[in-house]
């Protein structure tokens, strides 16, 4: 099977298919995006343009869940992913999973994923997708992805690391700066993907 | 990490009880500020882990990476603020993680999911549907290998087109195919008369 090239995005509308119960479809969408976040952490990491170190796309999955599905379903998709990690599936990069992850220094970022996808969903639904021009959508989308996918996630992750490791907040914040370039690139890609796909699937967020 | 055929006494303890104890222990450990009681707690956690008869091979990597982090924290704090405070933070982190590993490794995936569904069930008063929560979790588990396959397929196809360093060329088809899989699955569920709005 071959993947679809960019220009042939299918015309089949995702919403409004006759007779499809929307409750069932919402549940399935949540499950598929939860699995997509997991899959993005399972495949071997890739190198992205400017950054020489290979990174996984897991946080991009989190941003995409909010940007594609909106606040409620996006947050539920991330929550489902986090629940599967807590239940023990080795879905994080390096095959980590289980409750030890939450007790460890990076547990706050996982909790932040849930809040981050919620914030991105709100911003996309009520701000980004109501912009008319493509340029305005891209700018608003990037800002939203940075606010939800970087600021909110770090706002959970940095104090958590400081508390768990007993280190000062400043040290913890400096430590997280190493992830910033990669996360900004992921926010950019998320925006480009979300704006492109929303153009062909306009009914995705009701 | 999941319990693989664990038949220790801990595997017989209900998952909810283990979670409650883990929660209390983790709050308790943050209230302790001296290294001596924390060292005792660490010994208790190790004894518990050993009594759970877990496959230690499974724990090797997590433990090695945890020890490296704990070591870094101890040295960092030791230099910055004082060796005793460093020891407190290091012991606390190590103890907590070992307790958490013990719970994870003595509880099966099914028991965990069952517990989460039980915890989420009061949400039905807020309009959530327990049947939908179960369906969502089960489908997510089933879709993980499927989406991993799709991701690798898309990546391979774009690599063949010379687009291997273009993340956009991978992410757009991945999202579109995910939406399609969701659409097809929802239709298949409907065609079989599945209605998640009614509780079984």
Short mmCIF file of N, CA and C in Angstrom, two decimals, chain B residues 1 13 24 36 42 86 111 114 160 167-168 175 181 184:
data_model
loop_
_atom_site.label_atom_id
_atom_site.label_comp_id
_atom_site.label_asym_id
_atom_site.label_seq_id
_atom_site.Cartn_x
_atom_site.Cartn_y
_atom_site.Cartn_z
N UNK B 1 5.86 -0.99 32.04
CA UNK B 1 6.15 -2.32 32.57
C UNK B 1 4.90 -2.94 33.16
N UNK B 13 -3.30 -8.67 45.96
CA UNK B 13 -3.88 -7.46 46.55
C UNK B 13 -4.61 -6.69 45.45
N UNK B 24 -0.50 7.39 49.27
CA UNK B 24 -0.21 7.82 50.64
C UNK B 24 1.29 7.84 50.89
N UNK B 36 17.71 9.77 57.40
CA UNK B 36 17.66 8.47 58.09
C UNK B 36 16.33 7.75 57.86
N UNK B 42 13.66 3.33 51.92
CA UNK B 42 14.27 2.73 50.73
C UNK B 42 14.46 1.23 50.92
N UNK B 86 21.03 16.80 49.43
CA UNK B 86 21.16 16.00 48.22
C UNK B 86 20.77 14.56 48.48
N UNK B 111 -6.06 -5.41 35.12
CA UNK B 111 -6.44 -4.89 36.44
C UNK B 111 -6.33 -3.37 36.47
N UNK B 114 -9.17 -1.86 34.49
CA UNK B 114 -10.41 -2.03 35.25
C UNK B 114 -10.50 -0.97 36.35
N UNK B 160 11.13 7.06 -0.37
CA UNK B 160 11.33 6.65 -1.76
C UNK B 160 11.15 7.83 -2.71
N UNK B 167 9.30 16.46 7.53
CA UNK B 167 8.31 15.92 8.47
C UNK B 167 6.88 16.20 8.05
N UNK B 168 6.68 17.29 7.32
CA UNK B 168 5.33 17.63 6.85
C UNK B 168 4.81 16.57 5.89
N UNK B 175 -1.97 11.94 9.42
CA UNK B 175 -3.19 12.46 10.04
C UNK B 175 -4.41 12.11 9.18
N UNK B 181 -9.17 6.01 9.05
CA UNK B 181 -9.33 4.78 9.85
C UNK B 181 -10.45 4.99 10.86
N UNK B 184 -13.82 4.83 9.02
CA UNK B 184 -14.19 3.47 8.63
C UNK B 184 -14.60 2.64 9.84
#
